[in-house]
Short mmCIF file of C-alpha atoms in Angstrom, two decimals:
data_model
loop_
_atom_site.label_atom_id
_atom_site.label_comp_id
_atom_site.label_asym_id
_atom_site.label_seq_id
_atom_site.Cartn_x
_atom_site.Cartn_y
_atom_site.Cartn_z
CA UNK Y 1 -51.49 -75.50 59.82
CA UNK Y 2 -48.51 -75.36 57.54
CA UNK Y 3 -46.82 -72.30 55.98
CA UNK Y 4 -47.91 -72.95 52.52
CA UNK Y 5 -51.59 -73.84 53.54
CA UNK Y 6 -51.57 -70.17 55.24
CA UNK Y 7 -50.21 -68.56 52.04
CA UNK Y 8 -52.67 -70.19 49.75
CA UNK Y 9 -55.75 -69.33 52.53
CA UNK Y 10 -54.79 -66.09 52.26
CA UNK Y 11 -54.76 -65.91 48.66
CA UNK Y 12 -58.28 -67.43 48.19
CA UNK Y 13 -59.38 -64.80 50.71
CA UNK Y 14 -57.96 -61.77 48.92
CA UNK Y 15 -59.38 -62.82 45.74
CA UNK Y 16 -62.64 -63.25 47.84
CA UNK Y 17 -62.56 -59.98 49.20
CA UNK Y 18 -61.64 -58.30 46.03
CA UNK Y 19 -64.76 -59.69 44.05
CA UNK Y 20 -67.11 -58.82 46.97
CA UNK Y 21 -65.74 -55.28 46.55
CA UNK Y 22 -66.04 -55.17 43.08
CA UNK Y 23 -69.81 -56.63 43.35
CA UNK Y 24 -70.52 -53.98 45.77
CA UNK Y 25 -69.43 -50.96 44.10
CA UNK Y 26 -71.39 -52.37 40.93
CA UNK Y 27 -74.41 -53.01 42.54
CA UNK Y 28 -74.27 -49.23 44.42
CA UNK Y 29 -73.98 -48.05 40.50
CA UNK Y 30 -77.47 -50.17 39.56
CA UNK Y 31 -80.26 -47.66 39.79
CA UNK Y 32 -84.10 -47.80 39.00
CA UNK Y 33 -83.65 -45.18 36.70
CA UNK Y 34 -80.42 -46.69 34.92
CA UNK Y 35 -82.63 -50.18 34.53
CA UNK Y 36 -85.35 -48.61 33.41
CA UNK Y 37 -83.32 -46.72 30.73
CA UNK Y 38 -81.68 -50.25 30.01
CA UNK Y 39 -85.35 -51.82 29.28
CA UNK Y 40 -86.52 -49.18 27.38
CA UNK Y 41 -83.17 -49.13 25.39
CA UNK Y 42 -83.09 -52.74 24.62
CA UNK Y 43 -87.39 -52.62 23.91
CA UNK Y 44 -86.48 -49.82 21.32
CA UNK Y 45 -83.91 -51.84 19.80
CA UNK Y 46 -85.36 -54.86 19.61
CA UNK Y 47 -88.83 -53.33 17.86
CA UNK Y 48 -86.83 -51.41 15.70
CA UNK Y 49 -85.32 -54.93 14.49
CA UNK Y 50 -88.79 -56.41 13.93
CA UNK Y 51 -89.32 -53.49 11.80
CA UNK Y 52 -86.83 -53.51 9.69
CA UNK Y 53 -87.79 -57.19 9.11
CA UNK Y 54 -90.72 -55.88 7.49
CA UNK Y 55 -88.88 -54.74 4.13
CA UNK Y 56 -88.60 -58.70 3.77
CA UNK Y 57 -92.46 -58.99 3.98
CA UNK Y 58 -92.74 -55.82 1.35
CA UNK Y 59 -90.04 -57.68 -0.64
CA UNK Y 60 -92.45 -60.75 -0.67
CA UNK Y 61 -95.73 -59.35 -0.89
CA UNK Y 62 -94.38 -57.63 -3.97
CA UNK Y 63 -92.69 -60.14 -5.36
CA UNK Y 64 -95.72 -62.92 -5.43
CA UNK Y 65 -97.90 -60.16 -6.48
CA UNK Y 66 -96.40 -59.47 -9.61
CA UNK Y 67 -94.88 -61.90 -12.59
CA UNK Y 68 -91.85 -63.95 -12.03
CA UNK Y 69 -89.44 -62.10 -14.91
CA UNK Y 70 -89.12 -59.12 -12.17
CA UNK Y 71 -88.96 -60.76 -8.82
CA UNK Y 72 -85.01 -60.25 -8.79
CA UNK Y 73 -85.91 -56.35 -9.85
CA UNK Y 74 -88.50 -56.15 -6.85
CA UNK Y 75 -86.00 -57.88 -4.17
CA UNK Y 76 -83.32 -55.37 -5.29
CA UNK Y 77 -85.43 -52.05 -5.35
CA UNK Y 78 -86.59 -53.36 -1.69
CA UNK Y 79 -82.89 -54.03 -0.44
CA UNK Y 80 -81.90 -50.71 -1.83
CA UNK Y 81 -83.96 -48.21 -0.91
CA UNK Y 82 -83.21 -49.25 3.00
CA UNK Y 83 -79.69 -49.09 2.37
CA UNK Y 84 -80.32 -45.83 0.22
CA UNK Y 85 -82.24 -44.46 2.80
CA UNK Y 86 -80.29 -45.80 6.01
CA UNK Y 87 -77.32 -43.50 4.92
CA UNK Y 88 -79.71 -40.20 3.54
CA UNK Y 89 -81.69 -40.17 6.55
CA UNK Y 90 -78.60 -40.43 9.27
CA UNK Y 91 -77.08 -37.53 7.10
CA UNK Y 92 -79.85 -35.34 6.52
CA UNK Y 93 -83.82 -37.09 7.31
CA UNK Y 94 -83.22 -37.29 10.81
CA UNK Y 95 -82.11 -33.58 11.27
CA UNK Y 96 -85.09 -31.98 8.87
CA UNK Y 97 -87.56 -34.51 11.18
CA UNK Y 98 -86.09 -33.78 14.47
CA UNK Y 99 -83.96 -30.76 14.46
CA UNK Y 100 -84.46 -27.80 16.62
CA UNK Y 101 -87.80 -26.27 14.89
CA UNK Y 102 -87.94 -23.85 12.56
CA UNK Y 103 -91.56 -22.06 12.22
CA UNK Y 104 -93.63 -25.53 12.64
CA UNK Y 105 -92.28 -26.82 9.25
CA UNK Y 106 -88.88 -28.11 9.34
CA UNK Y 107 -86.07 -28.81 11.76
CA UNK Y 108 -82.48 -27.10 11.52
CA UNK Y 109 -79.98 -28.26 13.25
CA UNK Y 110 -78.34 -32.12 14.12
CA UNK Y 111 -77.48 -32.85 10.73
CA UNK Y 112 -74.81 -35.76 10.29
CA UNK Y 113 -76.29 -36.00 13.63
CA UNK Y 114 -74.30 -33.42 14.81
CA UNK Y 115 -76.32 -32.00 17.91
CA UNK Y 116 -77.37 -34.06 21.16
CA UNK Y 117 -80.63 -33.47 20.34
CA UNK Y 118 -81.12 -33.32 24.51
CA UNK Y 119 -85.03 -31.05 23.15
CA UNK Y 120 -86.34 -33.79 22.08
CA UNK Y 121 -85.82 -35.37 26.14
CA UNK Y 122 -85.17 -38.66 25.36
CA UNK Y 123 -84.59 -41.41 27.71
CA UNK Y 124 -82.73 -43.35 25.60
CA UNK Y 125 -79.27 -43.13 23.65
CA UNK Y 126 -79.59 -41.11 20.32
CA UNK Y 127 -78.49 -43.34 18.19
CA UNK Y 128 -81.22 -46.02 19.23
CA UNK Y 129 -83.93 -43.43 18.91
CA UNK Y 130 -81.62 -42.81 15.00
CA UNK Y 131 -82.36 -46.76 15.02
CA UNK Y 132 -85.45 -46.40 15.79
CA UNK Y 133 -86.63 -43.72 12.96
CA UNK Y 134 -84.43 -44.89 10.43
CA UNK Y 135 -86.68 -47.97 9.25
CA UNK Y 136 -89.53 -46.04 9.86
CA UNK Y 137 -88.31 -43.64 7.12
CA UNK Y 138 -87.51 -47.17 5.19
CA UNK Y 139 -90.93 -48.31 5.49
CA UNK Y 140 -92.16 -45.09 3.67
CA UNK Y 141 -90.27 -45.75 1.35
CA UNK Y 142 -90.33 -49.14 0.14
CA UNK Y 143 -94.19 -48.60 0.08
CA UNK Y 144 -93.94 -47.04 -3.66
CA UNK Y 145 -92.11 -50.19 -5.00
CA UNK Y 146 -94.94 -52.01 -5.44
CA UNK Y 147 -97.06 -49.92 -7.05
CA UNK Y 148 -94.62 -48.49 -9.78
CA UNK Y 149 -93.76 -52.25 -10.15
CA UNK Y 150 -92.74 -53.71 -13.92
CA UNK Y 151 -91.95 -50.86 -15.54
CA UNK Y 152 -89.76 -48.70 -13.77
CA UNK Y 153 -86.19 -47.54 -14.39
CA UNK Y 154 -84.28 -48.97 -11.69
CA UNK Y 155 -82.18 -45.76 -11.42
CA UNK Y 156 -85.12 -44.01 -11.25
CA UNK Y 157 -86.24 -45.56 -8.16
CA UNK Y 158 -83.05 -44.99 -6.68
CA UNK Y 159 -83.23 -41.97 -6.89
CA UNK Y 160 -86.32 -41.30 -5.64
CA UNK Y 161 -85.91 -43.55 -2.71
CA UNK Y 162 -83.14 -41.14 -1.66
CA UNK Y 163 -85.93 -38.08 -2.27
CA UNK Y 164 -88.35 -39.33 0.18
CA UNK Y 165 -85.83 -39.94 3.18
CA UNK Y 166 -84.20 -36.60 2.35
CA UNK Y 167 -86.72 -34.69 2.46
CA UNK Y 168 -90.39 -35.54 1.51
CA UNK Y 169 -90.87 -37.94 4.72
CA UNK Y 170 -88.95 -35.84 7.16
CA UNK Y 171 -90.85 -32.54 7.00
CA UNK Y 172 -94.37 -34.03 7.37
CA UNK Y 173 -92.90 -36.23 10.39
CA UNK Y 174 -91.22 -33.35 11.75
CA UNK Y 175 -94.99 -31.62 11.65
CA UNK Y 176 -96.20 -34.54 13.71
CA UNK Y 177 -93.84 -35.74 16.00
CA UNK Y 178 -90.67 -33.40 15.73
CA UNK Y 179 -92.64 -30.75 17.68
CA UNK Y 180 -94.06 -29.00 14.13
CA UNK Y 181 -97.00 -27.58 13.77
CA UNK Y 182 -99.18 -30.32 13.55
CA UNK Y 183 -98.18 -31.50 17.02
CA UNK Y 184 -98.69 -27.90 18.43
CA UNK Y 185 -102.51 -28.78 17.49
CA UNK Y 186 -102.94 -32.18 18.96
CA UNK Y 187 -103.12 -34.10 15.92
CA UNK Y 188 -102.60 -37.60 16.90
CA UNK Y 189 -100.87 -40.40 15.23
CA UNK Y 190 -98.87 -42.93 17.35
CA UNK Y 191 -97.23 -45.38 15.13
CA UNK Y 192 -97.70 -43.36 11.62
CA UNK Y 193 -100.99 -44.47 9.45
CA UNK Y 194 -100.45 -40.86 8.00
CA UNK Y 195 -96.48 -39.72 8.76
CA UNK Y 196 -95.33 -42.98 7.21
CA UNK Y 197 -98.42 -45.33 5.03
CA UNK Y 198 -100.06 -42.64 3.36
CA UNK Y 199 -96.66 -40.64 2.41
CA UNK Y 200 -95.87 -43.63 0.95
CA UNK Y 201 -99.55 -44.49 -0.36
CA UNK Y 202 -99.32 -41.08 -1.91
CA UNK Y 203 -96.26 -41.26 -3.50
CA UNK Y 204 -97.05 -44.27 -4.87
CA UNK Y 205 -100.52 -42.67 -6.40
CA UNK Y 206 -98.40 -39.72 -8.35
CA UNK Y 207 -95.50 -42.20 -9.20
CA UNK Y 208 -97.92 -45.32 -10.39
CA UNK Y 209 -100.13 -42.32 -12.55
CA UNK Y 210 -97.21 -40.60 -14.54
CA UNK Y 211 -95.67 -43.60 -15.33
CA UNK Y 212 -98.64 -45.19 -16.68
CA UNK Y 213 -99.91 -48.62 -16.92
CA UNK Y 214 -98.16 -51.87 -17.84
CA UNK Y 215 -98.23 -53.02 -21.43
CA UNK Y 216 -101.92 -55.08 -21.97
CA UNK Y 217 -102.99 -53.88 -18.58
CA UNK Y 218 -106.20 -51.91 -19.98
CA UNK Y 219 -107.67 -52.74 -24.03
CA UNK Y 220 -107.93 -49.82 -26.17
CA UNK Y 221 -111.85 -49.42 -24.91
CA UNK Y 222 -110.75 -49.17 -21.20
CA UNK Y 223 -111.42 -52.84 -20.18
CA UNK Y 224 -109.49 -54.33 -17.42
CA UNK Y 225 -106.94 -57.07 -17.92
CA UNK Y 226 -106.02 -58.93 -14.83
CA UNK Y 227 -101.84 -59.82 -14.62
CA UNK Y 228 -101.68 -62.20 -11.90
CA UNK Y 229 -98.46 -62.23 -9.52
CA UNK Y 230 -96.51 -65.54 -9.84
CA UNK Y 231 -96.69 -66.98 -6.11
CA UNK Y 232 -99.87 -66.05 -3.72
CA UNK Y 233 -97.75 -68.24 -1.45
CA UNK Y 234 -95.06 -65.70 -1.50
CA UNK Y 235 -97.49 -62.59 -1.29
CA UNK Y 236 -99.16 -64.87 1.91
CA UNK Y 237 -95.57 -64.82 3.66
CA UNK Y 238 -94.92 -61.47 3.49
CA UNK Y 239 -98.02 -60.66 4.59
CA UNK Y 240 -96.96 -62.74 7.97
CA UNK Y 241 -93.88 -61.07 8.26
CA UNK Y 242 -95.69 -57.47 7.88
CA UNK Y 243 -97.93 -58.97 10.82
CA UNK Y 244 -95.46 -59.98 12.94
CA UNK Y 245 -93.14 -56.86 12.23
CA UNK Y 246 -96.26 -54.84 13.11
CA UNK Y 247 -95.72 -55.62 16.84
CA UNK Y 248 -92.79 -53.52 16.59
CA UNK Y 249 -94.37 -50.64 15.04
CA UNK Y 250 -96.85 -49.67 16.87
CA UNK Y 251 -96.20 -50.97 20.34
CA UNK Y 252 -92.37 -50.00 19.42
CA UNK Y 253 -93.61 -46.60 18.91
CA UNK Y 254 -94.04 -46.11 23.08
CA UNK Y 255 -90.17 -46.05 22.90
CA UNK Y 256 -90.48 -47.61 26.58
CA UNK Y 257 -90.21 -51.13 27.62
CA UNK Y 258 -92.24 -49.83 31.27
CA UNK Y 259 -94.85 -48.21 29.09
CA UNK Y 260 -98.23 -50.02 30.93
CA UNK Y 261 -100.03 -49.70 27.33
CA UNK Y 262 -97.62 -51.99 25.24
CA UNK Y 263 -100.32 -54.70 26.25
CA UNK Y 264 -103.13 -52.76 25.01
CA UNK Y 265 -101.27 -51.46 21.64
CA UNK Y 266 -100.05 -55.07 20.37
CA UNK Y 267 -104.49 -56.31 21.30
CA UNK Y 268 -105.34 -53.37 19.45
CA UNK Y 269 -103.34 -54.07 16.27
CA UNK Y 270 -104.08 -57.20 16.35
CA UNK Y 271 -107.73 -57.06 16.30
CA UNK Y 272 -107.23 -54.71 14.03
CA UNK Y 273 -105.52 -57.00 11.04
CA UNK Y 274 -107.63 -59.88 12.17
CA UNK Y 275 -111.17 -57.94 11.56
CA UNK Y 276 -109.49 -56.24 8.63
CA UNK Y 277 -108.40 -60.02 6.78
CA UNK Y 278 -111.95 -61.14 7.80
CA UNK Y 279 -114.25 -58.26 6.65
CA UNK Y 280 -112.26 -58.35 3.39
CA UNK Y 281 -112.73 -61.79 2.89
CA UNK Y 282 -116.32 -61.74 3.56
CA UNK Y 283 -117.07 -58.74 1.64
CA UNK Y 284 -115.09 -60.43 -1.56
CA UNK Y 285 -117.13 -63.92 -1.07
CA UNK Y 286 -120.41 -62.08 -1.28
CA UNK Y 287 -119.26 -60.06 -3.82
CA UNK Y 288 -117.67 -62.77 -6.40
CA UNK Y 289 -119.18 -65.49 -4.64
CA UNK Y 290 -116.09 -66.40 -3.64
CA UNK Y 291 -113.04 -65.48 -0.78
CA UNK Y 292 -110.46 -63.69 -2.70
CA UNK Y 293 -107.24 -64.73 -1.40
CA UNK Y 294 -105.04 -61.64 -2.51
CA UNK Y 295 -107.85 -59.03 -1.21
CA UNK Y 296 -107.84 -60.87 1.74
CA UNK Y 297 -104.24 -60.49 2.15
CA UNK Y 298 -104.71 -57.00 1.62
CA UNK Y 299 -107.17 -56.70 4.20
CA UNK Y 300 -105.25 -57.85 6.94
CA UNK Y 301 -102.57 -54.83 5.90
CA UNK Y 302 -105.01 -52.50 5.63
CA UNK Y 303 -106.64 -53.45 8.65
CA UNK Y 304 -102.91 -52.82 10.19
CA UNK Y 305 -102.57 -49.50 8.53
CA UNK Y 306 -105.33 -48.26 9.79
CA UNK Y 307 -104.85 -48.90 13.23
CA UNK Y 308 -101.11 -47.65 12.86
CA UNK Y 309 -102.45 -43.97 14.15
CA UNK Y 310 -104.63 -44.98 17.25
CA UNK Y 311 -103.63 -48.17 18.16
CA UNK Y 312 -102.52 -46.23 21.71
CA UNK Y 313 -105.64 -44.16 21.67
CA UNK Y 314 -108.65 -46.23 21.16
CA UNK Y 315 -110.36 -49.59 23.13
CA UNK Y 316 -110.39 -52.98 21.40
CA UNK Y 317 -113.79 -52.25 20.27
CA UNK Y 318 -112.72 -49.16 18.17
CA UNK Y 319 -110.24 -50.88 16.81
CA UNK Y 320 -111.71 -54.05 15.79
CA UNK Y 321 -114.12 -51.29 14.14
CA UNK Y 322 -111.58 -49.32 12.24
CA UNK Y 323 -109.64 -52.58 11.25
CA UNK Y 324 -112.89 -54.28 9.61
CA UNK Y 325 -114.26 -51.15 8.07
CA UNK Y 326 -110.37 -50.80 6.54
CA UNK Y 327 -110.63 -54.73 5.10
CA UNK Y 328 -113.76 -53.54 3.48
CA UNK Y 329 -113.09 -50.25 2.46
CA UNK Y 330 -109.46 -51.67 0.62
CA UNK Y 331 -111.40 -53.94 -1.68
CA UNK Y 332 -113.35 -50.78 -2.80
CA UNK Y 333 -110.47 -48.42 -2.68
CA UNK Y 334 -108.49 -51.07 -5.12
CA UNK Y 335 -110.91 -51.48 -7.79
CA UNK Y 336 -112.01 -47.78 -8.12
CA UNK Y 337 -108.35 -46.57 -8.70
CA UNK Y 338 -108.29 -49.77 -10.89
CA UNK Y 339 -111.24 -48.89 -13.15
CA UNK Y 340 -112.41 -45.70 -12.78
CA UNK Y 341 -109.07 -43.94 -12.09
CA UNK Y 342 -107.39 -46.71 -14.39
CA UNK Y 343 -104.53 -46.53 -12.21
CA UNK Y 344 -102.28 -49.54 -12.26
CA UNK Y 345 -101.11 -50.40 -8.86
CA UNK Y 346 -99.93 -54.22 -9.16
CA UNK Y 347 -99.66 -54.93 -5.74
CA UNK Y 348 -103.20 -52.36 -4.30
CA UNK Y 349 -100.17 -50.29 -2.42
CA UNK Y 350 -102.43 -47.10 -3.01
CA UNK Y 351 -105.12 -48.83 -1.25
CA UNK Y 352 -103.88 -50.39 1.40
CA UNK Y 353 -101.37 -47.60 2.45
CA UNK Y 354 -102.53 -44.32 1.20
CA UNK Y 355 -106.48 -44.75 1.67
CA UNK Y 356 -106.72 -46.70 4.54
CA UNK Y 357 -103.58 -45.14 5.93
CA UNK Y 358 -106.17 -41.79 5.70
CA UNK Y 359 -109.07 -43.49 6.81
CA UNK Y 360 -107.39 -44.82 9.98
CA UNK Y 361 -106.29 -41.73 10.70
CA UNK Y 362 -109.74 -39.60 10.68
CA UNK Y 363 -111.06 -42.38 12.70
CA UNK Y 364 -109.08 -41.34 15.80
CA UNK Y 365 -111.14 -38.17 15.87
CA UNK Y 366 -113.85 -40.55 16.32
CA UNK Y 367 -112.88 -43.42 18.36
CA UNK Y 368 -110.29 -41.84 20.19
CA UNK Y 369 -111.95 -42.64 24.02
CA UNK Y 370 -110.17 -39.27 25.26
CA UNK Y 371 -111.41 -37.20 22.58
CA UNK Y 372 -113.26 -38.72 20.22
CA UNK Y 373 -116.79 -37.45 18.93
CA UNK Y 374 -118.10 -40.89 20.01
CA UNK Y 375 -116.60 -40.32 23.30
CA UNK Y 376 -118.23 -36.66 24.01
CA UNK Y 377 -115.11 -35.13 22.76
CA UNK Y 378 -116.98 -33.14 20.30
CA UNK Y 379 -115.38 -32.36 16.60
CA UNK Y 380 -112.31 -30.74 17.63
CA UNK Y 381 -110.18 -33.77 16.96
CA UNK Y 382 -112.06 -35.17 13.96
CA UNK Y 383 -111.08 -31.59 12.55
CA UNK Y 384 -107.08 -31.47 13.46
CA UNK Y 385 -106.60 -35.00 12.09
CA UNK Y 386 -108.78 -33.59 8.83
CA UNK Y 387 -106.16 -30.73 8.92
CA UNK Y 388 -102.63 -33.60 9.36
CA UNK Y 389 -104.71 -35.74 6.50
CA UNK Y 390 -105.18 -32.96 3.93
CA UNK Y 391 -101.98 -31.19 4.58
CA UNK Y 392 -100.04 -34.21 4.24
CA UNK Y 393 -101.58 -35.26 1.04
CA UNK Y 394 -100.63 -31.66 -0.57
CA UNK Y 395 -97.21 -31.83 0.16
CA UNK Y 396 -96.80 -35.31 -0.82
CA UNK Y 397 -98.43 -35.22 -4.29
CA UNK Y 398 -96.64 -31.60 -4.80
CA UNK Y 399 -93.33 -33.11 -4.40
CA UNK Y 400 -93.57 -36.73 -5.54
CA UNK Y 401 -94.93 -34.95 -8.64
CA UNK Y 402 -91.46 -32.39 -8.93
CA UNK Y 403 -89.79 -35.38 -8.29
CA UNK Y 404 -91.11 -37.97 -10.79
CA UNK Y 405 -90.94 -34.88 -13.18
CA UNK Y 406 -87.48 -34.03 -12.92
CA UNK Y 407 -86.68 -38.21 -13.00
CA UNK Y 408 -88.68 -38.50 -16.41
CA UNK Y 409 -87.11 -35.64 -17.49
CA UNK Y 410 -83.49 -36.33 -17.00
CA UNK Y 411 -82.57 -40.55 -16.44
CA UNK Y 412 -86.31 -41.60 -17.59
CA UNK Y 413 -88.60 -42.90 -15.64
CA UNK Y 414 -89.93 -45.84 -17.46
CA UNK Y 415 -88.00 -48.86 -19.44
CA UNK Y 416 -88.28 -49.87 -22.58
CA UNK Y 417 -91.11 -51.48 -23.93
CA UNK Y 418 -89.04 -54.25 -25.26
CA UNK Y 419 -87.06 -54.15 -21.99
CA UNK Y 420 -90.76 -54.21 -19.99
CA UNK Y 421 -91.67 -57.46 -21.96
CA UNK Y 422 -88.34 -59.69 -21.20
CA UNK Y 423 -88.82 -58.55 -17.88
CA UNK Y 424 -86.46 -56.34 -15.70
CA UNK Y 425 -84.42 -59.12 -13.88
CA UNK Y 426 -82.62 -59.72 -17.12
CA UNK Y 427 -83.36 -55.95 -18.74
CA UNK Y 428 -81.90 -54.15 -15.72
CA UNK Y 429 -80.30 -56.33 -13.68
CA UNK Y 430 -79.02 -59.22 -16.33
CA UNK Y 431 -80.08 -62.33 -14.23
CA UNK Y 432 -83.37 -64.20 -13.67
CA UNK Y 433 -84.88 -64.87 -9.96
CA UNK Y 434 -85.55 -68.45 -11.43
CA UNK Y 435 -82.77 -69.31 -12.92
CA UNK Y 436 -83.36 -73.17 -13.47
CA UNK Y 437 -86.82 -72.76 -14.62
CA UNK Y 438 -87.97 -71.56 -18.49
CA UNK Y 439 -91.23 -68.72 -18.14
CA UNK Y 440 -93.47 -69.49 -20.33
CA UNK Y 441 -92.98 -66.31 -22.51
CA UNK Y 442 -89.63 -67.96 -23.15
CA UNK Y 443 -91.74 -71.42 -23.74
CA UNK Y 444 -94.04 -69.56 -26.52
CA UNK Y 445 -90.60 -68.83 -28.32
#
């Protein structure tokens, strides 16, 4: 064997023994409990993502349920009030929702997130669980753009999307799940039918009523004029995204990739949208003789909605109930606030979010199968989520209606009527969604 062979043996066998070093000292750092925080980090992550691709399916739902001279206006309030509400939520939301408690009503302390937070006992890095929240706090938010749709000051809805991740959405999630006083009493909801849908639902009810109705929305006698959205096709595809970005909210919501009831969760919500879409659309074929397309649309979120709170607490049999009573009760919800309240709510966000965001919620009380009334829990339950419903629609209305107040009083809250009628793409934001194509009130001219 000649010198050089030895030299460049020895070599190869150095470098040998250097990576099986190196691969033993890494694998004597892998732990159970360091891949287990690895799977539940990346599962937190990667839900949080399908989340935040929900504010595409609000964007669309909105956007084909209302006329084509404000789709630009729609896809612009939805961009903005995530990135309003990313930044007003890491500075200030998060702390109010998950600071160190303060009496049961608000949290103290973290804000720029400023604390470690280590009371809350995560098993995951901060800044996922920030992640995590933060388009949960979007989602409340971008709820209200739909129903104050095409004929709201686009300032205006700036700033209130800033309002509701400041402080209207934090304090009634701190009561809930930043150990407030909601928790304390066992009130139960997972994913956030109440903490999120119906503080948006509810905001959206005080915000849709003081601005009033669009121009030739109701005749002078109180008749109903339907304004049809410009693309059912569009409405149909974000309803699919809000489906499919559903699998991240409320099986997300375990914040654990080794949680055994992620399984269970995604059936549940499922079932839940699928009864909900089917309920509707039987209900609506009886009822106008035939399937309503956008109220079966609506079903399938409301269905979703109002699974949101037990999704982790009830069989598939409760929630295949609670998702088909939602479809139906939606369709109902949607034309009361319609014509009797004489409410306009273009896109039924009212409905869907803030009634059946309720409804789902009380139904844990009843379905709940450790619990429940209709598990021999008795009405204890029933009664606390009573107590995280009522509560949570008095401080909503209180302060959407001191905010929408102070907005009409100072920047406006509504455009011009002029401005309403060529349609805010151009009025607010000087450029048409469909550029190449001439609407037909154009046409008329």
């Amino acid at each position: 064997m000649n010198r050089g062979f030895k030299v460049l043996l020895g070599i190869v066998l150095l470098i040998l023994a250097v990576i099986l070093g190196f691969s033993t000292a890494k694998a004597d750092q892998i732990t159970p409990e360091k891949v287990a925080t690895a799977i539940d980090n990346v599962w937190v992550l990667v839900t949080a993502f399908l989340v935040f691709f929900m504010q595409a399916g609000f964007a669309m739902v909105e956007a084909g349920f209302t006329r084509a001279k404000n789709a630009s206006n729609i896809v612009m309030k939805n961009l903005m009030d995530f990135a309003i509400g990313s930044v007003i939520f890491w500075l200030f939301g998060f702390a109010f929702m998950f600071g160190n408690d303060a009496g049961g009503f608000i949290g103290t302390s973290g804000f720029f997130l400023s604390d470690s937070f280590k009371h809350l006992g995560l098993s995951i890095p901060l800044t996922s669980f920030l992640m995590f929240q933060t388009v949960f706090a979007a989602t409340a938010a971008t709820i209200v753009s739909g129903a104050m749709a095409e004929r709201t000051k686009f300032i205006a809805y700036c700033i209130y999307s800033a309002v509701i991740s400041f402080i209207i959405y934090p304090v009634v999630g701190h009561w809930a799940w930043g150990g407030g006083w909601l928790s304390k009493l066992g009130f139960i909801d997972f994913a956030g039918s109440t903490v999120v849908h119906s503080v948006g639902g509810w905001c959206a009810l005080i915000g849709a009523a003081m601005l009033g109705p669009r121009i030739g929305k109701y005749t002078k006698d109180g008749k109903v004029n339907a304004i049809p959205g410009h693309s059912i096709t569009l409405a149909a595809l974000g309803t699919f995204i809000l489906w499919f970005g559903w699998f991240g909210f409320n099986p997300g919501s375990t914040l654990s990739g080794m949680n055994d009831k992620i399984g269970d969760i995604a059936v549940n919500t499922n079932l839940a949208a699928a009864m909900g879409a089917g309920l509707a659309m039987i209900y609506t074929w009886i009822k106008y003789k035939k399937p309503d397309v956008s109220m079966t649309l609506n079903g399938a979120l409301a269905g979703l909605v109002a699974i949101t709170a037990g999704c982790a607490s009830v069989n598939t049999w409760g929630a295949a109930i609670i998702g088909g009573l939602a479809g139906v009760l939606v369709v109902i919800a949607v034309e009361f606030i319609d014509k009797k309240l004489k409410i306009d709510d273009p896109v039924g966000a009212i409905s869907v979010h803030g009634v059946c965001g309720a409804f789902g919620t009380l139904m844990v009380g009843l379905f709940a199968t450790d619990g429940g009334l209709f598990y021999g829990g008795g009405i204890k339950q029933f009664l606390v989520q009573l107590a995280g419903v009522a509560s949570t629609f008095v401080w909503t209305t209180i302060t959407a209606f001191i905010l929408f107040a102070i907005i009409k009083l100072t920047v406006g809250l509504r455009v011009s009527e002029e401005e309403e009628i060529e349609g805010l793409d151009v009025a607010e934001h000087g450029a048409s969604a469909y550029g190449d194509f001439v609407m037909k009130s154009q046409a008329v001219k």
